[in-house]
CSV table of C-alpha atoms in Angstrom, one decimal:
chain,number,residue,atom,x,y,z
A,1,UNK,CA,18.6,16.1,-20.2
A,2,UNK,CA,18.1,12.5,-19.8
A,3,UNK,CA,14.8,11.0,-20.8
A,4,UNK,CA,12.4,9.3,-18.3
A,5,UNK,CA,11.9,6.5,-20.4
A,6,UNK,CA,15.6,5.8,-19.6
A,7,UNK,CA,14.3,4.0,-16.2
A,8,UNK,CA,13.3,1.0,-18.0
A,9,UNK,CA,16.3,0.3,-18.3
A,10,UNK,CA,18.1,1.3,-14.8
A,11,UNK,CA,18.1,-1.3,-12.2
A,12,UNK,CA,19.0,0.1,-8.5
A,13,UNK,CA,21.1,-1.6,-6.0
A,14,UNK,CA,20.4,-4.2,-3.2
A,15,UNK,CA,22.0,-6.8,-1.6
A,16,UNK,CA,20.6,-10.2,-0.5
A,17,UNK,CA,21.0,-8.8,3.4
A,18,UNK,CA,19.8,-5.7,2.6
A,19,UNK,CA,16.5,-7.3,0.9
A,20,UNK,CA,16.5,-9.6,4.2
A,21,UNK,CA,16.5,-6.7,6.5
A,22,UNK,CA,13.5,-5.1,4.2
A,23,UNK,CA,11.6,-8.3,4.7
A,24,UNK,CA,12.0,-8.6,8.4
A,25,UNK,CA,11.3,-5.2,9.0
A,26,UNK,CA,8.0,-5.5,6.9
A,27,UNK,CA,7.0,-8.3,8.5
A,28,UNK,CA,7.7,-6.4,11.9
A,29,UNK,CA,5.4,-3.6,10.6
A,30,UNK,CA,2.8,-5.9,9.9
A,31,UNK,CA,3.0,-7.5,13.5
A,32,UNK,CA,2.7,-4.2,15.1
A,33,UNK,CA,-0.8,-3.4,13.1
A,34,UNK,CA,-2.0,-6.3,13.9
A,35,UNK,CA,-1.8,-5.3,17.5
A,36,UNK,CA,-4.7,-3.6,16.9
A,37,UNK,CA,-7.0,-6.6,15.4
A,38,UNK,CA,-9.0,-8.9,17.1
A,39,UNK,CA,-11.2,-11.7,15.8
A,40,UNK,CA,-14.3,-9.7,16.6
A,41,UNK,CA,-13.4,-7.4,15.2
A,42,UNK,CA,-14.1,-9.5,11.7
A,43,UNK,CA,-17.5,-9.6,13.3
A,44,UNK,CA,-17.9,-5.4,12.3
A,45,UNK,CA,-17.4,-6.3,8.8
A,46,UNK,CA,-20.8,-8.9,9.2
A,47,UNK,CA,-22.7,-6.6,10.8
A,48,UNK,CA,-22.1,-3.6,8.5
A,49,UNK,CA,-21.6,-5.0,5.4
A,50,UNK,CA,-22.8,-1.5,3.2
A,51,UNK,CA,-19.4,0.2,4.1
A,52,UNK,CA,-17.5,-2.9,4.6
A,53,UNK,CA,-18.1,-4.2,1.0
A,54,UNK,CA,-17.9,-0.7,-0.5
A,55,UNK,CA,-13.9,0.0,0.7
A,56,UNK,CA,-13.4,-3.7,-0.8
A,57,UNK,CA,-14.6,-2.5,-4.0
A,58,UNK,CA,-13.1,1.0,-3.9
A,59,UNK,CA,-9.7,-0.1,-3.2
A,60,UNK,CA,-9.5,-3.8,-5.0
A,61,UNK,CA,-11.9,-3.1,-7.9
A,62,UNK,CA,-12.3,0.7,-8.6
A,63,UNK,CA,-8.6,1.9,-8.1
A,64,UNK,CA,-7.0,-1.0,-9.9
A,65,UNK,CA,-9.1,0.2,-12.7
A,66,UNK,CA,-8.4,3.6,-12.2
A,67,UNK,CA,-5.1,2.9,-12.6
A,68,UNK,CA,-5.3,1.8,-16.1
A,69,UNK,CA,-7.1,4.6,-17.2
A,70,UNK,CA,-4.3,7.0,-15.5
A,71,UNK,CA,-1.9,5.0,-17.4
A,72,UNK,CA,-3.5,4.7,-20.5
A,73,UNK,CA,-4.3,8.6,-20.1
A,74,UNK,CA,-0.4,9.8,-19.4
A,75,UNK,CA,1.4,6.9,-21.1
A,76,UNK,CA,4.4,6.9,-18.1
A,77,UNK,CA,7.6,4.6,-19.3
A,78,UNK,CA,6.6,0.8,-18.9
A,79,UNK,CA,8.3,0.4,-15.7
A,80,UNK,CA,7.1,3.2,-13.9
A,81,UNK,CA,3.5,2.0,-14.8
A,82,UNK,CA,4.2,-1.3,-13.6
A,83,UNK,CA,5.3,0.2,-10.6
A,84,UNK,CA,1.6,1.6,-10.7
A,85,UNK,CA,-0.2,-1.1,-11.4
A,86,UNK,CA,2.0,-2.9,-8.3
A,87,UNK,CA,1.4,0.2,-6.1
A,88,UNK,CA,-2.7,-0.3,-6.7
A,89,UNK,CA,-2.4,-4.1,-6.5
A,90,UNK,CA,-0.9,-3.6,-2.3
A,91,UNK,CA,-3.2,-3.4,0.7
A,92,UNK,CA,-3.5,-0.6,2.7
A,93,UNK,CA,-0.8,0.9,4.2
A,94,UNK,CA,0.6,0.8,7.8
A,95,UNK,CA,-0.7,4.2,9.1
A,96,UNK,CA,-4.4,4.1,7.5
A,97,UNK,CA,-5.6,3.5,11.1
A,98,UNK,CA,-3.5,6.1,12.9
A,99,UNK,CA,-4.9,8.2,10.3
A,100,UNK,CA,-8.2,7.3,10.3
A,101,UNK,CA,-8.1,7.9,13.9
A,102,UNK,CA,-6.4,11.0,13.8
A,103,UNK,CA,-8.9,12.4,11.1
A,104,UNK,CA,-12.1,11.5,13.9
A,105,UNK,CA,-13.3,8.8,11.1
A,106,UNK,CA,-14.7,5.5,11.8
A,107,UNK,CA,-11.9,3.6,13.4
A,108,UNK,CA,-13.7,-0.1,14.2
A,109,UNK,CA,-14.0,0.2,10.3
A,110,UNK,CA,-10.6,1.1,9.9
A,111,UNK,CA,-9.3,-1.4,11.4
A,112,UNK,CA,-11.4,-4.1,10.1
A,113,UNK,CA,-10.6,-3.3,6.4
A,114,UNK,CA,-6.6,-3.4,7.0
A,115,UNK,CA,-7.7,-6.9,8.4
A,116,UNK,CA,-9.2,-8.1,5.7
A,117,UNK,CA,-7.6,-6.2,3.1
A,118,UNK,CA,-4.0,-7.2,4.5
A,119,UNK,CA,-5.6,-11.4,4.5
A,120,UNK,CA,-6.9,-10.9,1.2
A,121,UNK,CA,-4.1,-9.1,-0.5
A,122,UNK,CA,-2.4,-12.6,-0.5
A,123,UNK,CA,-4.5,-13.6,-3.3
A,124,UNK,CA,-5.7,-10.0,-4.9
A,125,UNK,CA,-2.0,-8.2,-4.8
A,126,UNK,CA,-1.0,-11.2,-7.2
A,127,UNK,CA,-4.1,-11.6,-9.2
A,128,UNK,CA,-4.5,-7.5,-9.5
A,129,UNK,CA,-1.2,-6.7,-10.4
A,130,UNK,CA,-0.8,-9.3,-13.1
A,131,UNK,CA,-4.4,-8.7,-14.8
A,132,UNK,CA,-4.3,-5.3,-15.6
A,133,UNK,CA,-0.6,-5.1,-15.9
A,134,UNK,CA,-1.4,-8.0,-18.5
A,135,UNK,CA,-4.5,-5.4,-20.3
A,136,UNK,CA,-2.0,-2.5,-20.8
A,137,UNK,CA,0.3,-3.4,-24.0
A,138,UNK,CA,3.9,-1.8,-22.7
A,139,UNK,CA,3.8,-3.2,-19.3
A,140,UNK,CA,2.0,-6.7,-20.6
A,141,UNK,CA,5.4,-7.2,-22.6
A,142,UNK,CA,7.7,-6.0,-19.8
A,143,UNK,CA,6.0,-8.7,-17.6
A,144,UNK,CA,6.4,-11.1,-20.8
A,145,UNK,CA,10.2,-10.5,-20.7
A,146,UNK,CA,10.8,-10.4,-17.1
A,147,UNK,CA,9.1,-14.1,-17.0
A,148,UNK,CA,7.0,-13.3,-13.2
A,149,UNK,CA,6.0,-16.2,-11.9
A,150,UNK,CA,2.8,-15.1,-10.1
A,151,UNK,CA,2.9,-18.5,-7.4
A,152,UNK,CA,6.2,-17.3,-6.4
A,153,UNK,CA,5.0,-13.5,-5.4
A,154,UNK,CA,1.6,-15.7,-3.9
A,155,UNK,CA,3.9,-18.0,-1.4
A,156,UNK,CA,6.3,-14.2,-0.1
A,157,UNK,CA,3.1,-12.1,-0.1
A,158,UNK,CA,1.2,-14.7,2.4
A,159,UNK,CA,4.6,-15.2,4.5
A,160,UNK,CA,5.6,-11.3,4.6
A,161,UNK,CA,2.0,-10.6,5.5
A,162,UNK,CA,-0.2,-13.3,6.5
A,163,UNK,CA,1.9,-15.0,9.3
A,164,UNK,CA,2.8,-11.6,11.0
A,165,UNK,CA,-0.9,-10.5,11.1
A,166,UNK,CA,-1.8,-14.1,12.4
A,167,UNK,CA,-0.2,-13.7,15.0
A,168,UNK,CA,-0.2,-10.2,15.6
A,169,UNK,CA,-4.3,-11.1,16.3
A,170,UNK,CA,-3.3,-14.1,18.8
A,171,UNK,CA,-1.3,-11.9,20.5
A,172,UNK,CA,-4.0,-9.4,20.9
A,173,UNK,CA,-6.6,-11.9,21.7
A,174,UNK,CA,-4.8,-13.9,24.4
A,175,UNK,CA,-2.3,-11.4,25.4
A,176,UNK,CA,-3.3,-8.5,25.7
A,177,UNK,CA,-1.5,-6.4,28.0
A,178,UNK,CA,1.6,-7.7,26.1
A,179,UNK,CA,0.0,-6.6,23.3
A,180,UNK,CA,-0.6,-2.9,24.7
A,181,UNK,CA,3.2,-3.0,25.2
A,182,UNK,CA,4.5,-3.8,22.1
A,183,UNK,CA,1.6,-1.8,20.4
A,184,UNK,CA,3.4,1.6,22.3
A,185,UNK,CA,6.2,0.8,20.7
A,186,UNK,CA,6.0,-0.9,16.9
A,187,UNK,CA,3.3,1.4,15.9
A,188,UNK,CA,5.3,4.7,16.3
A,189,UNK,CA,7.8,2.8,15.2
A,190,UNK,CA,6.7,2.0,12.4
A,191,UNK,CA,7.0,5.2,10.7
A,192,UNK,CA,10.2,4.9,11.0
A,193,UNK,CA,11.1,1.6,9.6
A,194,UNK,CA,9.5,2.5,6.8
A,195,UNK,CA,11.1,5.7,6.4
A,196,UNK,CA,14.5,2.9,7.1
A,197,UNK,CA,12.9,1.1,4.1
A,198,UNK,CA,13.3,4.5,1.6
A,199,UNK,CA,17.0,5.3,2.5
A,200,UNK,CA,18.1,1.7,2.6
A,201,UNK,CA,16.6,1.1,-1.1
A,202,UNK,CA,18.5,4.2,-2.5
A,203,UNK,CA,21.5,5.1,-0.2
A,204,UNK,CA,23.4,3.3,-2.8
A,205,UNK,CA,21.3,5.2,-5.6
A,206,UNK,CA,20.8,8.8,-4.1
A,207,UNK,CA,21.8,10.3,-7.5
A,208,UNK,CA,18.8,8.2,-9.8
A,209,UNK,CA,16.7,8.8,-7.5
A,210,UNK,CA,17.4,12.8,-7.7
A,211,UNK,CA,17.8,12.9,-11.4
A,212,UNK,CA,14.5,11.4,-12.0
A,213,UNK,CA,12.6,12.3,-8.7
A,214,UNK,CA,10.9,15.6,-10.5
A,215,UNK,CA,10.0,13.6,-13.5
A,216,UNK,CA,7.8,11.5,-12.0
A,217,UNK,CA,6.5,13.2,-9.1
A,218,UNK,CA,3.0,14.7,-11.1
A,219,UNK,CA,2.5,11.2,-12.1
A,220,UNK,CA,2.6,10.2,-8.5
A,221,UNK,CA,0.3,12.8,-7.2
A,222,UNK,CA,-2.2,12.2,-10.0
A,223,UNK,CA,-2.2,8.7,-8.8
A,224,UNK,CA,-2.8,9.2,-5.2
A,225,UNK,CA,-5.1,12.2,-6.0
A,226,UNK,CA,-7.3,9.0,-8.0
A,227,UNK,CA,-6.9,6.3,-5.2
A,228,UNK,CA,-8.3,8.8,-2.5
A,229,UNK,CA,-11.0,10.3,-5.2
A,230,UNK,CA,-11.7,6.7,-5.3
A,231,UNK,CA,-12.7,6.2,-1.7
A,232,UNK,CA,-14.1,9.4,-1.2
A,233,UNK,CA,-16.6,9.5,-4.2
A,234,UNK,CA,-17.5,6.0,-3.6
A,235,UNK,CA,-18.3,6.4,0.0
A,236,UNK,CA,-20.3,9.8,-0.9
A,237,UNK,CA,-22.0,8.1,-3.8
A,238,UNK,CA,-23.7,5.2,-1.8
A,239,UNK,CA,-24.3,8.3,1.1
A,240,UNK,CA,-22.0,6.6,3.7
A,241,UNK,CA,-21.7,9.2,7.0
A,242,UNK,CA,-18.9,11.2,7.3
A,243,UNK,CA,-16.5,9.3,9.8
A,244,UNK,CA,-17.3,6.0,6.8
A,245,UNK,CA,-16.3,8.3,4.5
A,246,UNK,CA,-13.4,9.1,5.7
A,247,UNK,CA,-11.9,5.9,6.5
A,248,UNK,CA,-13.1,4.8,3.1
A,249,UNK,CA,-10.9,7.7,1.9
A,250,UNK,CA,-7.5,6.9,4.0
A,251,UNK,CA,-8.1,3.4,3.1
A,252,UNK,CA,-7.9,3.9,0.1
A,253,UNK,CA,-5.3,6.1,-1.0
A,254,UNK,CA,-2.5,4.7,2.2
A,255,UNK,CA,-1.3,1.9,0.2
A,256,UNK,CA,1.5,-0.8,1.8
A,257,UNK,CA,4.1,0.5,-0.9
A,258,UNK,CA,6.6,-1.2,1.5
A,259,UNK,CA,5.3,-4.5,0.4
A,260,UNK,CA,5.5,-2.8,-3.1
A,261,UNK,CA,9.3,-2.2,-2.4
A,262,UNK,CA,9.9,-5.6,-1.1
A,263,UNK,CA,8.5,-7.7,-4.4
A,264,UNK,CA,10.5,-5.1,-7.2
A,265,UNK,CA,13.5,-6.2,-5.3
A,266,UNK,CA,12.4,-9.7,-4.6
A,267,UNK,CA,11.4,-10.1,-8.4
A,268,UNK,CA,12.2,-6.7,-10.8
A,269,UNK,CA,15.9,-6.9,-9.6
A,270,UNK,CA,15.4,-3.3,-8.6
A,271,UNK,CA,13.9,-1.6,-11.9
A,272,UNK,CA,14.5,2.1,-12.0
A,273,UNK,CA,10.4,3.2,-12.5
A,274,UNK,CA,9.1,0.4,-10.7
A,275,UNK,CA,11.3,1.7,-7.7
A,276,UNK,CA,11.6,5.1,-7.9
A,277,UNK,CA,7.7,5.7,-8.4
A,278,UNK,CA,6.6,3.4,-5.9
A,279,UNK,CA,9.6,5.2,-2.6
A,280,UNK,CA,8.1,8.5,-3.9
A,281,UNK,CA,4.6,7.4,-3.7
A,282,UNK,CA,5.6,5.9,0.0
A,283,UNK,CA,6.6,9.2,1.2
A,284,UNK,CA,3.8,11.5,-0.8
A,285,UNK,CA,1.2,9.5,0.6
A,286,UNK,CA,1.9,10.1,4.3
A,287,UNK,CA,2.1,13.8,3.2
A,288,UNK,CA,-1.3,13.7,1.4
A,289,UNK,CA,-2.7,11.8,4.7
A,290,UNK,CA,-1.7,13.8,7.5
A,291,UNK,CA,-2.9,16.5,5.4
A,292,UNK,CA,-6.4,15.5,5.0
A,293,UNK,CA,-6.6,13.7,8.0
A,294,UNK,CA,-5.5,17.3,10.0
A,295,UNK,CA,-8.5,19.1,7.9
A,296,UNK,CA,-10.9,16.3,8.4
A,297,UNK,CA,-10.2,16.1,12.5
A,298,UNK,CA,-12.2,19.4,12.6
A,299,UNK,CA,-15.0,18.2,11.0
A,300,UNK,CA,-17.4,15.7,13.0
């Protein structure tokens, strides 16, 4: 039986093209949610600024830290938690609004916080990730050997994600049946591309990832069982209404784990528990969403 600590030292596969193609197709993702936006719609976040600031500080403040205390609780191998921290550091993910919508929460909110959070996350999934990484003593000295230099992951953060949501919003705002169009077919599409993202990152690594997939799947479910306890008891404890309560939820427990994908093989070189944990939580999250969001549609 091999040990899980053994990831720290496994690095997975993937080519330059491969980790182009993941990069494009992220970036494609992040066009097609941005479909959505509009620069009004940065105008709902003025005008209700109780739930607007609250799923800023439950997913950039209170899961972050979170995270350390799960960490600090369960003591995973260094690179898993570092794959943890990363996971907590991302914005939300590509189908918080789908699910939001799905789940009859409050959608202009929805939308509005990928907006922001997705802008912002070029200077908070740096900044996150590297602060409490830097508080925890085993990942602090992983980061120390692996020599991360934070302006780098700044510069692909605001190019993977910045310049697609730009223009996704022009589009939107002075195109818009074009952006109708494409919205019909990059959002369902999406889904797909991520799932692409998942079997392109271990079709070369199939067996690591089934040899250690069991290992670490409790550690992810404990972690997305904290990021959506996050939103939820945040939004319940300032007495938010339901449909802000659920989108706070979604928001914050769908995170982009694709971006989280695209920097461990942009600047881990592919480590094993960075890798693994954050693929697994890609696909359990989705599960966890549609699963609330199905129970919560019922509910108005």
């Amino acid at each position: 039986m091999n040990s899980p600590n053994e990831l720290d030292s496994i690095q997975l596969n993937f080519s330059q093209n491969d980790l182009l193609l993941l990069n494009l197709a992220l970036a494609l993702i992040m066009y097609g949610v941005a479909l959505d936006l509009r620069f009004e719609d940065f105008k709902y976040l003025a005008k209700n600024p109780k739930a607007f600031f609250l799923g800023v500080f439950s997913q950039f403040i209170l899961l972050p830290f979170l995270t350390w205390a799960l960490i600090s609780i369960i003591q995973p191998p260094p690179s898993v938690a570092l794959g943890m921290f990363l996971v907590a550091a991302c914005p939300g993910g590509n189908v918080s609004n789908f699910l939001s919508s799905y789940a009859k929460g409050n959608a202009a909110l929805s939308v509005s916080l990928t907006g922001f959070s997705t802008l912002f996350s070029i200077i908070s999934t740096p900044l996150n990730f590297a602060l409490w990484a830097g508080l925890y003593g085993p990942t602090s000295t992983l980061l120390q050997e692996i020599s991360l230099d934070i302006a780098n992951v700044f510069m692909t953060v605001g190019l993977i994600l910045g310049i697609p949501l730009i223009l996704g919003i022009l589009t939107r705002t002075f195109a818009t049946k074009w952006a109708e169009r494409f919205k019909k077919i990059l959002q369902p599409l999406s889904l797909v591309i991520f799932a692409a993202f998942i079997v392109l990152a271990f079709a070369g690594n199939f067996d690591i990832f089934l040899q250690y997939i069991g290992k670490i799947f409790l550690w992810v479910f404990a972690h997305n069982l904290v990021a959506l306890g996050a939103g939820f008891l945040t939004a319940k404890s300032f007495k938010l209404p339901l449909p802000d309560v659920k989108t706070l939820t979604i928001e914050t427990g769908i995170q982009n784990s694709g971006l989280g994908l695209v920097l461990i093989f942009t600047y881990f070189e592919g480590l094993g528990g960075m890798a693994v944990i954050t693929a697994l939580w890609g696909i359990w999250h989705l599960i966890s969403g549609i699963t609330i969001a199905s129970i919560w549609k019922s509910k108005t």
